[in-house]
Structure formats: C-alpha cells, structure tokens
Coordinates of C-alpha atoms in Angstrom, one line a residue:
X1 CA -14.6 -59.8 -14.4
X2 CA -14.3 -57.0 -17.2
X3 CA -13.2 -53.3 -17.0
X4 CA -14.9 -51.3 -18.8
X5 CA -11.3 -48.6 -19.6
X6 CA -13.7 -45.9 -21.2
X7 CA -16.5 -45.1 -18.8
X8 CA -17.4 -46.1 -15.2
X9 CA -21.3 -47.2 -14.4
X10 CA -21.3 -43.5 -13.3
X11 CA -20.2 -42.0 -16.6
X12 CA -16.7 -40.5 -15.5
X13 CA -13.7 -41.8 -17.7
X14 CA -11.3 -43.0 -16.4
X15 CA -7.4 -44.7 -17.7
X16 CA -7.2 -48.2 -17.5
X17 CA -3.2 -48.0 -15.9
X18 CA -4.9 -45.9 -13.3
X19 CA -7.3 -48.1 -12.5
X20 CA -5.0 -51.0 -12.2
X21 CA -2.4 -48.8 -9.7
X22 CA -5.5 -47.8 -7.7
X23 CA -6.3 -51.9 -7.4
X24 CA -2.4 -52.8 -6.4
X25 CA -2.2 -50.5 -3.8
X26 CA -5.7 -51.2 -2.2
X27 CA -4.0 -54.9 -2.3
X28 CA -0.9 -54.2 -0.9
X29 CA -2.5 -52.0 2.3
X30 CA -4.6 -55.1 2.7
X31 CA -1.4 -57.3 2.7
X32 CA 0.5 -55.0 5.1
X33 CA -2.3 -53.7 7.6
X34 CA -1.0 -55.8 10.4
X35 CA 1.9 -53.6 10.2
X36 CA 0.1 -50.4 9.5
X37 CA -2.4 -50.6 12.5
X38 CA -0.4 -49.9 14.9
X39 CA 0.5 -46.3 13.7
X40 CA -3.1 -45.9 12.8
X41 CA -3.8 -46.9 16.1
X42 CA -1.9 -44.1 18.0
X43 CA -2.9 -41.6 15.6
X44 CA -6.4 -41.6 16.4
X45 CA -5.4 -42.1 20.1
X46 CA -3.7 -38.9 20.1
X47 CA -6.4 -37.2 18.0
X48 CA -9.2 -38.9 20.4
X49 CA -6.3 -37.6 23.6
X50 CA -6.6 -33.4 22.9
X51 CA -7.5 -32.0 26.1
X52 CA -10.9 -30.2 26.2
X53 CA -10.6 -27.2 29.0
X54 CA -14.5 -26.6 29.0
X55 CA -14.6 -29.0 32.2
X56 CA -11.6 -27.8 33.9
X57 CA -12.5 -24.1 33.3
X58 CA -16.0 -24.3 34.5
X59 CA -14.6 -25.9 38.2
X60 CA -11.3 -23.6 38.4
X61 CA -13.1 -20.7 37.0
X62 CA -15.0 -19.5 39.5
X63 CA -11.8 -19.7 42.5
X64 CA -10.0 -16.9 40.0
X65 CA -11.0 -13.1 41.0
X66 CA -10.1 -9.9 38.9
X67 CA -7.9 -7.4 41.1
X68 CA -8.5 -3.6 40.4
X69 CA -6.6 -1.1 42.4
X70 CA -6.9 2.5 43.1
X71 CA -4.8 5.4 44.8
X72 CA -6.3 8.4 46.4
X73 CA -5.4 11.7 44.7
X74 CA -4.4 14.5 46.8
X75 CA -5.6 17.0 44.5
X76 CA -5.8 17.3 41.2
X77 CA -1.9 18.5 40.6
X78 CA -1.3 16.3 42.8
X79 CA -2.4 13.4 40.7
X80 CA -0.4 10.3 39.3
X81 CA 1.9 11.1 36.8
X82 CA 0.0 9.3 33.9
X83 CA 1.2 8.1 30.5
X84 CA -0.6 10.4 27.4
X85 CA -2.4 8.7 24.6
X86 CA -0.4 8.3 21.8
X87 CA -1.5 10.7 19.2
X88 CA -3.8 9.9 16.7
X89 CA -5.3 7.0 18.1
X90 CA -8.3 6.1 18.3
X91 CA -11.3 4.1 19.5
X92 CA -10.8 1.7 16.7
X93 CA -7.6 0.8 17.4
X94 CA -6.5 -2.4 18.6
X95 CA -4.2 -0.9 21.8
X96 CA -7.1 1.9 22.7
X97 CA -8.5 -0.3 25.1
X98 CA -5.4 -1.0 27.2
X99 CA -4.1 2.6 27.6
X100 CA -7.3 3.4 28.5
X101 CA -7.9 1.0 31.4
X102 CA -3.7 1.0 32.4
X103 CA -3.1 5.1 32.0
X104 CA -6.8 6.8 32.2
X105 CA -6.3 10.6 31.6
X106 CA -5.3 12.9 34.5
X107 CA -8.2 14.1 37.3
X108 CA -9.7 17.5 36.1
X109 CA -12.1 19.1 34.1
X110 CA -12.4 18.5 30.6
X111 CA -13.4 15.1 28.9
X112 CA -11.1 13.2 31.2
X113 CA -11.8 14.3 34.5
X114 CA -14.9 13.1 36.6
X115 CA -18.1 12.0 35.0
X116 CA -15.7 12.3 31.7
X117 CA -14.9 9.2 29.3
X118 CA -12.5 6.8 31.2
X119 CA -12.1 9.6 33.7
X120 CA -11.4 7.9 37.3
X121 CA -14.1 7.5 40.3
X122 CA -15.2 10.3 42.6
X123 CA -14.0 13.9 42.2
X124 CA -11.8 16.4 43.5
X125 CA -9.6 16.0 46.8
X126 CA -9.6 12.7 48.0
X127 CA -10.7 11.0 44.6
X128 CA -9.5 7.6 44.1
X129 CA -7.5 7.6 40.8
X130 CA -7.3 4.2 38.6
X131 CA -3.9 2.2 38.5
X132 CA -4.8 -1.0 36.7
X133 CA -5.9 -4.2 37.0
X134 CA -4.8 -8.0 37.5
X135 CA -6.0 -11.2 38.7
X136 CA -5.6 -13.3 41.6
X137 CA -6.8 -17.0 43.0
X138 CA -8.4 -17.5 45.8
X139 CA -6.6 -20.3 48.2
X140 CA -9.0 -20.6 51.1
X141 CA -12.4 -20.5 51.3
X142 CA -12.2 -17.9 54.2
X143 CA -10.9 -15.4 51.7
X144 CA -7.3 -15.6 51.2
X145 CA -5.9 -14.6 47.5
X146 CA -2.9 -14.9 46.2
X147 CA -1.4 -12.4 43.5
X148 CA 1.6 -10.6 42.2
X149 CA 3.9 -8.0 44.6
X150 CA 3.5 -5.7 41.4
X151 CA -0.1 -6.0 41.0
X152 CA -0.9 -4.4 44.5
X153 CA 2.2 -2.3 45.2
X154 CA 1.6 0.9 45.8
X155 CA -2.3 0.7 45.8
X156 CA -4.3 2.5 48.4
X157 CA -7.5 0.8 47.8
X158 CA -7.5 -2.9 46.8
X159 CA -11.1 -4.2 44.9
X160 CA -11.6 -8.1 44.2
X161 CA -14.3 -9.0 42.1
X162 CA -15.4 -12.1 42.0
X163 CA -16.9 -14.4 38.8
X164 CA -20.2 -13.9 40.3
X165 CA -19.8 -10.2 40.0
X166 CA -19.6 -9.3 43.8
X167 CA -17.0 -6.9 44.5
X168 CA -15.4 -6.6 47.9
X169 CA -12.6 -4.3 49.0
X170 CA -9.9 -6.5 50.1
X171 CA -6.9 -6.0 52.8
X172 CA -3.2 -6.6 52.1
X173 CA -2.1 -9.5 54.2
X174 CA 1.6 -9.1 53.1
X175 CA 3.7 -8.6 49.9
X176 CA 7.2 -9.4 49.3
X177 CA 9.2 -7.7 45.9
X178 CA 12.2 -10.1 45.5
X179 CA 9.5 -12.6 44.6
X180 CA 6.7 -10.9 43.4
X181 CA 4.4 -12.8 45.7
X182 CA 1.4 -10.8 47.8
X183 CA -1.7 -11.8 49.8
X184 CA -4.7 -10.0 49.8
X185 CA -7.8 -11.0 52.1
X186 CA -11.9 -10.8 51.6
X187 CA -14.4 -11.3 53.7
X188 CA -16.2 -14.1 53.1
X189 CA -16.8 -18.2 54.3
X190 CA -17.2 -21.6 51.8
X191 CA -15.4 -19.6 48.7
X192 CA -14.3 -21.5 46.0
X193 CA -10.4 -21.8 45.8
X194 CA -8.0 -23.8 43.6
X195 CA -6.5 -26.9 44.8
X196 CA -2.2 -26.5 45.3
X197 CA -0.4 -29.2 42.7
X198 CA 3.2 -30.1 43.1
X199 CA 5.5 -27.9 39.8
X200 CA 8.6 -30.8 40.3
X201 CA 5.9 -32.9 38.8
X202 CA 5.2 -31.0 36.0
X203 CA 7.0 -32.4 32.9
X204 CA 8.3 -29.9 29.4
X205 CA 5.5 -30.2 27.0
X206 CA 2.8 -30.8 29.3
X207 CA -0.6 -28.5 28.6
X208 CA -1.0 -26.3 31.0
X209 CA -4.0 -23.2 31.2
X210 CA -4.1 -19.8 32.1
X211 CA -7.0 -17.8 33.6
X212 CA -7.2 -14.1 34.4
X213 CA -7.8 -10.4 33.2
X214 CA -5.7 -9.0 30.2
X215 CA -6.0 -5.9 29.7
X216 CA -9.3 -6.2 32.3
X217 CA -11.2 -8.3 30.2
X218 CA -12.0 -11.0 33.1
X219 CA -12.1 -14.8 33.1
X220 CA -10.0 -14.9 30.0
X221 CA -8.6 -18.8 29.1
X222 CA -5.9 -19.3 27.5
X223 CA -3.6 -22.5 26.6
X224 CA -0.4 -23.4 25.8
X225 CA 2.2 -26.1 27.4
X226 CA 5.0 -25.5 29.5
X227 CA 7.8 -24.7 27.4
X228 CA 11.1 -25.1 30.1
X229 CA 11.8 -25.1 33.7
X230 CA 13.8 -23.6 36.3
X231 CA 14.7 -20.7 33.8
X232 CA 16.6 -18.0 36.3
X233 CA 15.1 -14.2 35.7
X234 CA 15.2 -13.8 39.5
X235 CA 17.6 -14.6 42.3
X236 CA 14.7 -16.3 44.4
X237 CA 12.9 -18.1 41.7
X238 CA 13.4 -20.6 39.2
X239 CA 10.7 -19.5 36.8
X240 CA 8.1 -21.8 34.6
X241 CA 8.4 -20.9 31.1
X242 CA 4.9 -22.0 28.8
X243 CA 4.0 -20.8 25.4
X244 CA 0.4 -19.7 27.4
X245 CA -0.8 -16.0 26.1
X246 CA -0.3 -13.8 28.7
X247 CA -0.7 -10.2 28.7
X248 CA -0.5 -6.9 31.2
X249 CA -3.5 -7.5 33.2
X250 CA -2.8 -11.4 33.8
X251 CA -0.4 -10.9 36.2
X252 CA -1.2 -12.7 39.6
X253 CA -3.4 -15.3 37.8
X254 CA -2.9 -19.4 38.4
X255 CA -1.2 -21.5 35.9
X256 CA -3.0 -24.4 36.1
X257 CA -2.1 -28.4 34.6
X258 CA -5.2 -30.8 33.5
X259 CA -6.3 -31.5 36.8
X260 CA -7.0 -27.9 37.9
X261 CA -4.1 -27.7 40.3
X262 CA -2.4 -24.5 40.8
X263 CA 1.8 -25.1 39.6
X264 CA 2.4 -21.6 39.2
X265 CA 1.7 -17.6 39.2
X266 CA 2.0 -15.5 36.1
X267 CA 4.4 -13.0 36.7
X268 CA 5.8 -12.2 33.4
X269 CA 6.3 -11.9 29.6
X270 CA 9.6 -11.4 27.0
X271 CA 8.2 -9.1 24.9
X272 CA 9.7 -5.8 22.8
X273 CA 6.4 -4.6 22.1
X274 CA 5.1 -4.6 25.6
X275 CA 2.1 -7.5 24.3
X276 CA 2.7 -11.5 24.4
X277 CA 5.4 -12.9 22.4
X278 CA 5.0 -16.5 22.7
X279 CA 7.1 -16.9 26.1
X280 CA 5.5 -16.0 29.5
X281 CA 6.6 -17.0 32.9
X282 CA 5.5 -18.1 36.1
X283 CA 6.5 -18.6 39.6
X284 CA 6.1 -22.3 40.6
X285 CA 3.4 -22.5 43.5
X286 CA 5.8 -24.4 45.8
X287 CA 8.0 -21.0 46.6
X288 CA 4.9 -19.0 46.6
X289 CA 3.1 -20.9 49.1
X290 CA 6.3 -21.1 51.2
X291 CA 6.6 -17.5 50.7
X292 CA 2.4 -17.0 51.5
X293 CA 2.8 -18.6 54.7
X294 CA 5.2 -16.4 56.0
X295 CA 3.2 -13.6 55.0
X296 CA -0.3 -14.9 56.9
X297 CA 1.9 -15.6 60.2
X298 CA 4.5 -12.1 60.4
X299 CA 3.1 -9.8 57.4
X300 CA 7.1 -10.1 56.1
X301 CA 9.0 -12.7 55.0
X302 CA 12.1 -13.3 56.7
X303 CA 15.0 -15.0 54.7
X304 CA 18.6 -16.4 55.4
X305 CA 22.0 -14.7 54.3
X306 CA 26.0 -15.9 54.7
X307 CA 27.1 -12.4 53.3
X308 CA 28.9 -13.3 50.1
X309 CA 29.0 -11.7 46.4
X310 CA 28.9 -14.6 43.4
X311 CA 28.8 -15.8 40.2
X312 CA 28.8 -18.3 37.6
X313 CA 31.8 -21.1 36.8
X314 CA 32.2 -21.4 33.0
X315 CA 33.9 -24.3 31.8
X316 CA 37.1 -22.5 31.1
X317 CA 37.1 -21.6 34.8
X318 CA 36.7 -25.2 35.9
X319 CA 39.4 -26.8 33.7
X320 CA 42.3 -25.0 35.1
X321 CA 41.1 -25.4 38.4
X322 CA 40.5 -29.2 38.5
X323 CA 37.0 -29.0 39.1
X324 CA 35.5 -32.2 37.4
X325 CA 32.5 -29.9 35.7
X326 CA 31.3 -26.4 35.5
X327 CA 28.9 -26.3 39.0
X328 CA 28.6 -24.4 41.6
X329 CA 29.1 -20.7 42.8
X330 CA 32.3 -18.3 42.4
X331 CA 32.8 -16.4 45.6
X332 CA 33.4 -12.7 44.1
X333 CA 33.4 -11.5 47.9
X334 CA 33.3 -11.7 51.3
X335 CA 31.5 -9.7 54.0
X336 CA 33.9 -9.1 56.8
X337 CA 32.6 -10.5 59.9
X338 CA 29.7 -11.8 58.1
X339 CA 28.9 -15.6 58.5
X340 CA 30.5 -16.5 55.6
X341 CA 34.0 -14.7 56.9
X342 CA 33.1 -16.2 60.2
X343 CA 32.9 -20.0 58.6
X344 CA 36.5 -19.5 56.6
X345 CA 35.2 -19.0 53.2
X346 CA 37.7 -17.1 51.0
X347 CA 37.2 -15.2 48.3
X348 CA 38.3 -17.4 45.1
X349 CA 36.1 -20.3 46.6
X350 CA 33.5 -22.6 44.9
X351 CA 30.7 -23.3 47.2
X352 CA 29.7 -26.7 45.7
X353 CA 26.7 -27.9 48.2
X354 CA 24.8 -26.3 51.0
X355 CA 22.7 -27.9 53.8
X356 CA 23.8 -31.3 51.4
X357 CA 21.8 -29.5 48.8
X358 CA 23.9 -29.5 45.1
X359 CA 24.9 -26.2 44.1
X360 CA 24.8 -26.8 40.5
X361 CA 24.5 -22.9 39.4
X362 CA 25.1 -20.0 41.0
X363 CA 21.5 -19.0 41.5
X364 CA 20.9 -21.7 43.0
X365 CA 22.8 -20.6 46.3
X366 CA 20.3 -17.5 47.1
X367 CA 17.7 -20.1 46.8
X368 CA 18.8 -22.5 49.2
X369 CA 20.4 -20.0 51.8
X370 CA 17.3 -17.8 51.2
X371 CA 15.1 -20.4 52.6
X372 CA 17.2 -21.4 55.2
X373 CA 16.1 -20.2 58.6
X374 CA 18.2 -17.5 60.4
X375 CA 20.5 -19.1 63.3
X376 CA 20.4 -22.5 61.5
X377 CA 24.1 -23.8 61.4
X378 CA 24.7 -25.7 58.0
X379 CA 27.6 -27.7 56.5
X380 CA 28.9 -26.3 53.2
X381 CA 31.3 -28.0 50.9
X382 CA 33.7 -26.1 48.9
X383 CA 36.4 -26.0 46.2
X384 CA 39.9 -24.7 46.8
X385 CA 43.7 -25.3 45.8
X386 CA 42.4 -28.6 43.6
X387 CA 40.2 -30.2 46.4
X388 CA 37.0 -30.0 48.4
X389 CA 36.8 -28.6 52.1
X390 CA 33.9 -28.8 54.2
X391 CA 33.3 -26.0 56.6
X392 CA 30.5 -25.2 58.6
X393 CA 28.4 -21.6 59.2
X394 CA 25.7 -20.0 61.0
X395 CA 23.1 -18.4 58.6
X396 CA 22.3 -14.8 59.3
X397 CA 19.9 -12.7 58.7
X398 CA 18.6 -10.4 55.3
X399 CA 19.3 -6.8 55.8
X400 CA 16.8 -4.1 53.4
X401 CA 18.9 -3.8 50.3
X402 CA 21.5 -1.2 50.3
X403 CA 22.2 1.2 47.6
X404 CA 25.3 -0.1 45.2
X405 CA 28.2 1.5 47.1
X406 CA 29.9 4.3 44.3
X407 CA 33.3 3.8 43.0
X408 CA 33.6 -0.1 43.3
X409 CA 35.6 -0.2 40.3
X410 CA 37.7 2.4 40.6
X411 CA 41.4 1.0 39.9
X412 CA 43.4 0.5 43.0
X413 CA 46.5 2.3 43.4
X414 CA 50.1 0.4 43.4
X415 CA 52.1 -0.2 46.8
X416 CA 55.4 0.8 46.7
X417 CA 56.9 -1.9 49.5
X418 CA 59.0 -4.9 48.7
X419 CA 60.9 -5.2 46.3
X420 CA 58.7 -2.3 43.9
X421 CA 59.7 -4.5 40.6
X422 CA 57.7 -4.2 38.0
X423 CA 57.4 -7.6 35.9
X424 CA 56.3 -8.4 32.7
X425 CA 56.0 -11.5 30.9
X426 CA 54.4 -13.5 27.8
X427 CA 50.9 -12.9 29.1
X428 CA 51.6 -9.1 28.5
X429 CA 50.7 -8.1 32.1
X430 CA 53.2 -5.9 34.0
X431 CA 52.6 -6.2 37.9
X432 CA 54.4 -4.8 40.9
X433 CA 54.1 -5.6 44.6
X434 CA 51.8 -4.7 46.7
X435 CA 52.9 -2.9 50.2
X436 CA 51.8 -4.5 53.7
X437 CA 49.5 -1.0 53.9
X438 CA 48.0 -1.8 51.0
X439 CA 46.9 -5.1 51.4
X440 CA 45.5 -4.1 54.9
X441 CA 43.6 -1.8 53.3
X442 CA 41.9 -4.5 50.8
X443 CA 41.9 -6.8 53.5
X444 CA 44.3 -9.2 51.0
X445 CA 46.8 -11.8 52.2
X446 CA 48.3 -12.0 48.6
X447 CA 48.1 -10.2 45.7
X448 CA 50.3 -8.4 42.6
X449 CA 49.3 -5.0 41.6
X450 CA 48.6 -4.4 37.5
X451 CA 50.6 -1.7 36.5
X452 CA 50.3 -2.1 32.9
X453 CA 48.7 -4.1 30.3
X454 CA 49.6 -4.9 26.4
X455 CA 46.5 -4.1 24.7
X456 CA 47.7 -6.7 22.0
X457 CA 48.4 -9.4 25.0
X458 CA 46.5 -12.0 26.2
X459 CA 45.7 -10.9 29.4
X460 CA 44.3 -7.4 28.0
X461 CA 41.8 -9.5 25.0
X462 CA 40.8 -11.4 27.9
X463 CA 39.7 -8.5 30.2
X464 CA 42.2 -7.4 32.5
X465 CA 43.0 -4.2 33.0
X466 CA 45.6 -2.1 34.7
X467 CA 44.6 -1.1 38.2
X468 CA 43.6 -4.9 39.0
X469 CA 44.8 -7.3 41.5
X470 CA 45.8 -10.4 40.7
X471 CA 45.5 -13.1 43.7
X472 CA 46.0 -16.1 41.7
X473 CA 47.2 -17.9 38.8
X474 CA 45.2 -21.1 38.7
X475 CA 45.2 -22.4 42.1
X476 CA 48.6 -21.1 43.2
X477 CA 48.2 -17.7 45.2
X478 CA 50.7 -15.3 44.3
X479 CA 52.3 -12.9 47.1
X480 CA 54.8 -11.1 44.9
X481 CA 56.3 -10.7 41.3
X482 CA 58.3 -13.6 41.9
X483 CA 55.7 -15.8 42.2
X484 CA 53.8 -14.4 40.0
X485 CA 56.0 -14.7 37.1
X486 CA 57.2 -18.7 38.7
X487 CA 53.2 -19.2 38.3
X488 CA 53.0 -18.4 35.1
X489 CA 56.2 -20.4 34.3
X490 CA 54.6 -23.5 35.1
X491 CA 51.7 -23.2 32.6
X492 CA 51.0 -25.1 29.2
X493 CA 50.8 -22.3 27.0
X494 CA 48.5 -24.1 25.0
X495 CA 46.0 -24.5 27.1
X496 CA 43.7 -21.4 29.1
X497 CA 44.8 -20.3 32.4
X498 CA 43.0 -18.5 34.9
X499 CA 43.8 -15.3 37.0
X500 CA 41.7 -15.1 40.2
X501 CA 41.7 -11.0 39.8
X502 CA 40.4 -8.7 42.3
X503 CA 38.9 -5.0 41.2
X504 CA 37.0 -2.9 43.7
X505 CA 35.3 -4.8 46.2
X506 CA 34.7 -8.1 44.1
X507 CA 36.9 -10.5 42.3
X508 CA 36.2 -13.2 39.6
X509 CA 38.1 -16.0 38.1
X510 CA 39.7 -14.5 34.1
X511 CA 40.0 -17.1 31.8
X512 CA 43.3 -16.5 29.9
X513 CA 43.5 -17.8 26.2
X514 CA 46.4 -18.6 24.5
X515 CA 46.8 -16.0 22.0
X516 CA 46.6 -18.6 19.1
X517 CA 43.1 -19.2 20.1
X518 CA 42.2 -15.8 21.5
X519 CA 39.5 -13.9 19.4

C-alpha cells in the first residue's frame, strides 16, 4: 500500500509523520479496547441514566395547589403595614414582580388602591388586603393539604387553587410554629395527592424535584439533588439540605425523589440577598406527617418536656471528663421540681441516651423528648464523675414559651461565710467562699465565688469572668477555696481542664487551655 505524503484523494495535504501517529494510535485503541470498554461502557450508562422529570412532573403535578392568602382591612388606616417600592424601579426590572405580588401598595385611592394596578380585592372597610402566596400538596383525596406554619399564619382568608384552575377557600385544620408545619382543608372527593416516601432512605447526592409557586408563578419545577442531611436550623427538625432553586413563594411545596414520593417540605433558603443561593432546606415528611396527624385529631400538637437547659459537648469538654467522644447533651440547668429535678439529673450532667435512643448531639434531645408522649416514664443514661448512671423520669408536658427572664447574667454577688479567703492561683482566677444563704439562694450544694480574674490568665482568655460560680474542676466538685485550689493541684498543666461554671440561671462546661497553647 502507498501513501501519497502530499495530497489525500480529497485534495487536503497532509504530513506524512502525522499520518503515521494518526495510524499507531488507531492500532494501539484496537489492541487495548478490551480494557477500554469497560469505562466506555459506564459512560454512556450514566449519559443514557439522566433522569427525565417530564413523567414524574406530569403525575405529581397536578396533587401540588398554589396557596394565596388574604387579611381583612379594617379601614384603610387601618391597613397592613406594607413594605414601599424601592425607588426607581420599575416594570422592567427583574425584582418588580415579587414586591408587587409579596408587598402590593396600601388600600386607598390613588393608583394603588381598589380597581388600581396591583391594588388588593374589594374596597373600603372590610376589604381583603393581599399577604402573599405559597404552595401546598394535597395528601388525601378528601382535601387535606399540607403547607408551611408561615405560609398561613396570620391569614384571615385562605384560597387554594388547584392546577386545573379551580379555586376554593380552604379551612385551617391546625398549624404548629416550632416546626413550621400547617394543615389546610378543601372541599372536595377523588383529588389527586402525593404518595408519602420514607427521608431515612434518601441517600446525599440523590436527585430530588421541587414543585410550587415562586414569587406566584404556579407549577414551577425545579431540580437539584440533596446536598446533606439532618442539618440542625431548628430544635424540632433535622432539616434536608438540596441544591433545588427555591424561592419566597415556594414555601409549603413537596420535595419530591424519582418516584414522586413526598421526603420533604420546603421551608427555607440561606440567602443574603433574600433570592436562592444554591442551598434550600426542607423538613423531612416523616416529622411532618407525625406532626399533621396531631393536628387532624386535637387542632394542636402536644409535645413532651423533662424541664432542662442544654448544650453542645466539644471535644475539649469530653477529654477532661473521660467521656470516650464528644456526644450527647450538657445540662446547663435544671427546672426545680420539673421531671428532670424529680429523676436526679444535676446540673453538670451529660444525658447520653433517651428512651434507648443515642443522644449523639444536643439537638437531638428536644427531638426525641419532643415526641415522647406526656406521662410516659423513660430510662435515661447519663454521664457524671467519670461514669454512666441510669435514671429514670416521667415526661411532662410543653408549656407556651415564656418570655427570656431579664437579668440572667447578671454577676452573682460573693458570700461572706466560711472561711471568706480569697485564693488565687496559676489559672489567674481568685475565688472566695460561698455562704450557706447564698447557695440556698442558687439552689447550689457546691460552688466558689469569682472574685477576680487576670485578664492575661488562662481562665479570663478562656471566658471566665468575675461574678461566676465555679462548681467544678473536671469532675471533682469543689465546696470551698480549699478544694478548689487542691483541684487544680492535681491537673497536668499541659493538658486543657475544664471548669463546670455557673452564671445566672445556666451553667456550662469552660474549657481551660494551658496558656502555652491558649490563643
């Protein structure tokens, strides 16, 4: 066979060491294609795998209603406050639309009041006024939907309308704020609704859709996949986190995975600009339907309590305490004669499991006691002095939040029984002793007073201050300055120590740092 170097049959010229390369590669893929097939093979498998939504979309679409809500006004003074349009914009631009349908102008005469442009329905006393809009899912086909708390609260007049453009006005069932979770109800028989899937099944990285209104534009798709789970923004819930675009006016639409089951709500966004950012969240359909069931039977949700304040264990809490790993909850508190105080639970404790459930962060306590029925008595396993206990309590009741109680940090002031010394030591922390009045006041069995603090010291770079308590120095409880200063004689100064230190109403564990490695 002869190459022609010069020109090819179809007149383009081409080198002859180019020609040649061209030839020993074609050669050498033949030789090696037995190797390369396989990674051909599962790249057009997962180019043939995309999902397509059209299918899912057109059998889940139709269960998902837009929510619009309404207030009456009073008069026209006595109107919603409403936010202005920023000045200078303008129907052209891009955020027109949305302040618009989320803050129409005042009720009134001139262009925005009645019959004006984006002015709200009917007229004078009595008027309904616009307060936005969301989305909602219909979960049985005698009219129940599921939404957001924040879509309906407040609302006087509740409108669904569904993809077939029929609009009913729709009765609120029951809403409950800690977990933004509300039920609305329709009239209506053989609705579509959305089929309930199972969010401990749903896997990181797993596509997941989102249908709904934002910024009232209904039946909107969007896609993404689910970016993390159980990310804490709540004390009840452990949110889903996707990359799905989700904007104001989505809120109380279903998350759903590629079989067109429901896993979660969307709730919320991270954003600085008050638009989608690339992370939105959703409540996993498991707590809402637990929560939506309670709402159908009683209208309210009823939820368990043991009446204590906590917080999170950081590994430089654990370590000096003995506690294998960082898990489980800090007891800050304790209600007196709550259940908690009834059970012997102590302020300085790690509650490690609950009802044999694993405590392995602190938010996960409200959870598990949240769900808990009322009256049930539960086991509890905690950490204290270096070793587990296990004590049992009877869960009590919520009570409607309470208003943070002024003055809770206020420094305490310093006994002046026993012996009244005031010690200081390496840690620069000078303590005195605290009088028998004094503790009965804090309701303390132990305790040193702070009268001073080195702001050079350890103890000061570390956060403690004078007016504190100190209860504890790793897990020896400390009654006087003697102890205190025979505590602190017994610790590795190379290594952190930790003060259990009380100030107002709460106390926490202090990580102390050498101050060759404090910061």
């Amino acid at each position: 066979m002869r190459f022609d170097s010069s020109e090819r049959p179809w007149g383009v010229p081409i080198p002859m060491n180019k020609l040649l390369a061209a030839l020993a590669i074609t050669l050498m893929s033949s030789a090696w294609s037995p190797l390369l097939t396989p990674a051909a093979a599962q790249s057009s498998a997962a180019v043939r795998g995309l999902p397509d939504f059209a299918d899912l979309v057109d059998k889940a679409g139709p269960a998902v209603v837009n929510i619009r809500t309404t207030e009456r006004a009073k008069s026209a003074d006595r109107a919603a406050p409403q936010i202005p349009m920023p000045e200078g914009m303008d129907e052209n631009d891009p955020f027109y639309e949305f302040f618009r349908r989320f803050f129409p102008p005042r009720q009134g005469p001139g262009p925005g009041g009645p019959g004006g442009p984006g002015g709200p329905r009917g007229g004078g006393n009595g008027g309904e006024v616009p307060r936005g809009v969301g989305s909602g899912f219909i979960i049985s086909s005698d009219g129940y939907v599921m939404t957001n708390h924040h879509v309906v609260d407040g609302a006087d007049d509740i409108y669904v309308t569904l993809t077939d453009k029929r609009e009913m006005k729709a009765k609120l069932i029951g809403s409950d704020r800690r977990t933004d979770v509300a039920i609305v109800k329709i009239e209506g028989s053989n609705l579509p609704r959305l089929p309930i899937g199972d969010p401990m099944k749903t896997r990181v990285g797993e596509w997941v859709v989102a249908i709904g209104s934002p910024f009232g534009l209904e039946n909107t798709v969007t896609a993404g996949i689910v970016s993390a789970k159980g990310r804490d923004t709540g004390d009840y819930l452990p949110f889903i986190q996707t990359d799905v675009a989700v904007n104001p006016g989505n809120s109380g639409g279903p998350l759903l995975n590629l079989d067109g089951e429901v896993i979660g709500i969307n709730s919320q966004i991270y954003s600085r600009t008050g638009g989608f950012m690339g992370i939105s969240f959703a409540i996993p359909i498991d707590e809402a339907m637990r929560i939506s069931e309670q709402l159908r039977t009683t209208g309210k949700v009823v939820r368990g309590r043991i009446g204590v304040g906590i917080a999170e264990v950081t590994k430089d809490v654990a370590e000096p305490l003995g506690l294998p790993r960082p898990s489980g909850a800090l007891v800050r508190n304790v209600e007196g004669s709550g259940p908690a105080d009834k059970a012997g639970i102590e302020v300085g404790d790690i509650i490690l499991k609950f009802d044999n459930k694993a405590v392995e962060k602190s938010s996960d306590l409200p959870r598990i006691v949240g769900n808990t029925r009322p009256g049930t008595k539960v086991s509890l396993q905690v950490w204290r002095k270096g070793q587990t206990r296990d004590l049992n309590v009877t869960v009590g009741e919520t009570e409607p939040e309470k208003s943070a109680r002024a003055g809770g940090d206020k420094p305490s002031t310093p006994g002046q029984g026993g012996n009244g010394a005031l010690a200081s030591n390496a840690y620069g922390v000078a303590v005195t002793d605290l009088d028998g009045e004094r503790k009965s006041q804090l309701k303390l069995k132990s305790g040193v007073y702070v009268e001073s603090v080195d702001p050079s010291g350890a103890a000061a770079r570390s956060g403690v201050r004078q007016g504190d308590v100190i209860l504890a120095v790793n897990n020896q409880d400390v009654g006087n300055t003697r102890q205190f200063n025979e505590a602190l004689g017994k610790l590795d100064k190379a290594k952190t120590a930790v003060f259990l230190v009380r100030r107002g109403d709460s106390a926490s564990y202090v990580p102390i740092r050498p101050l060759a490695s404090a910061q």
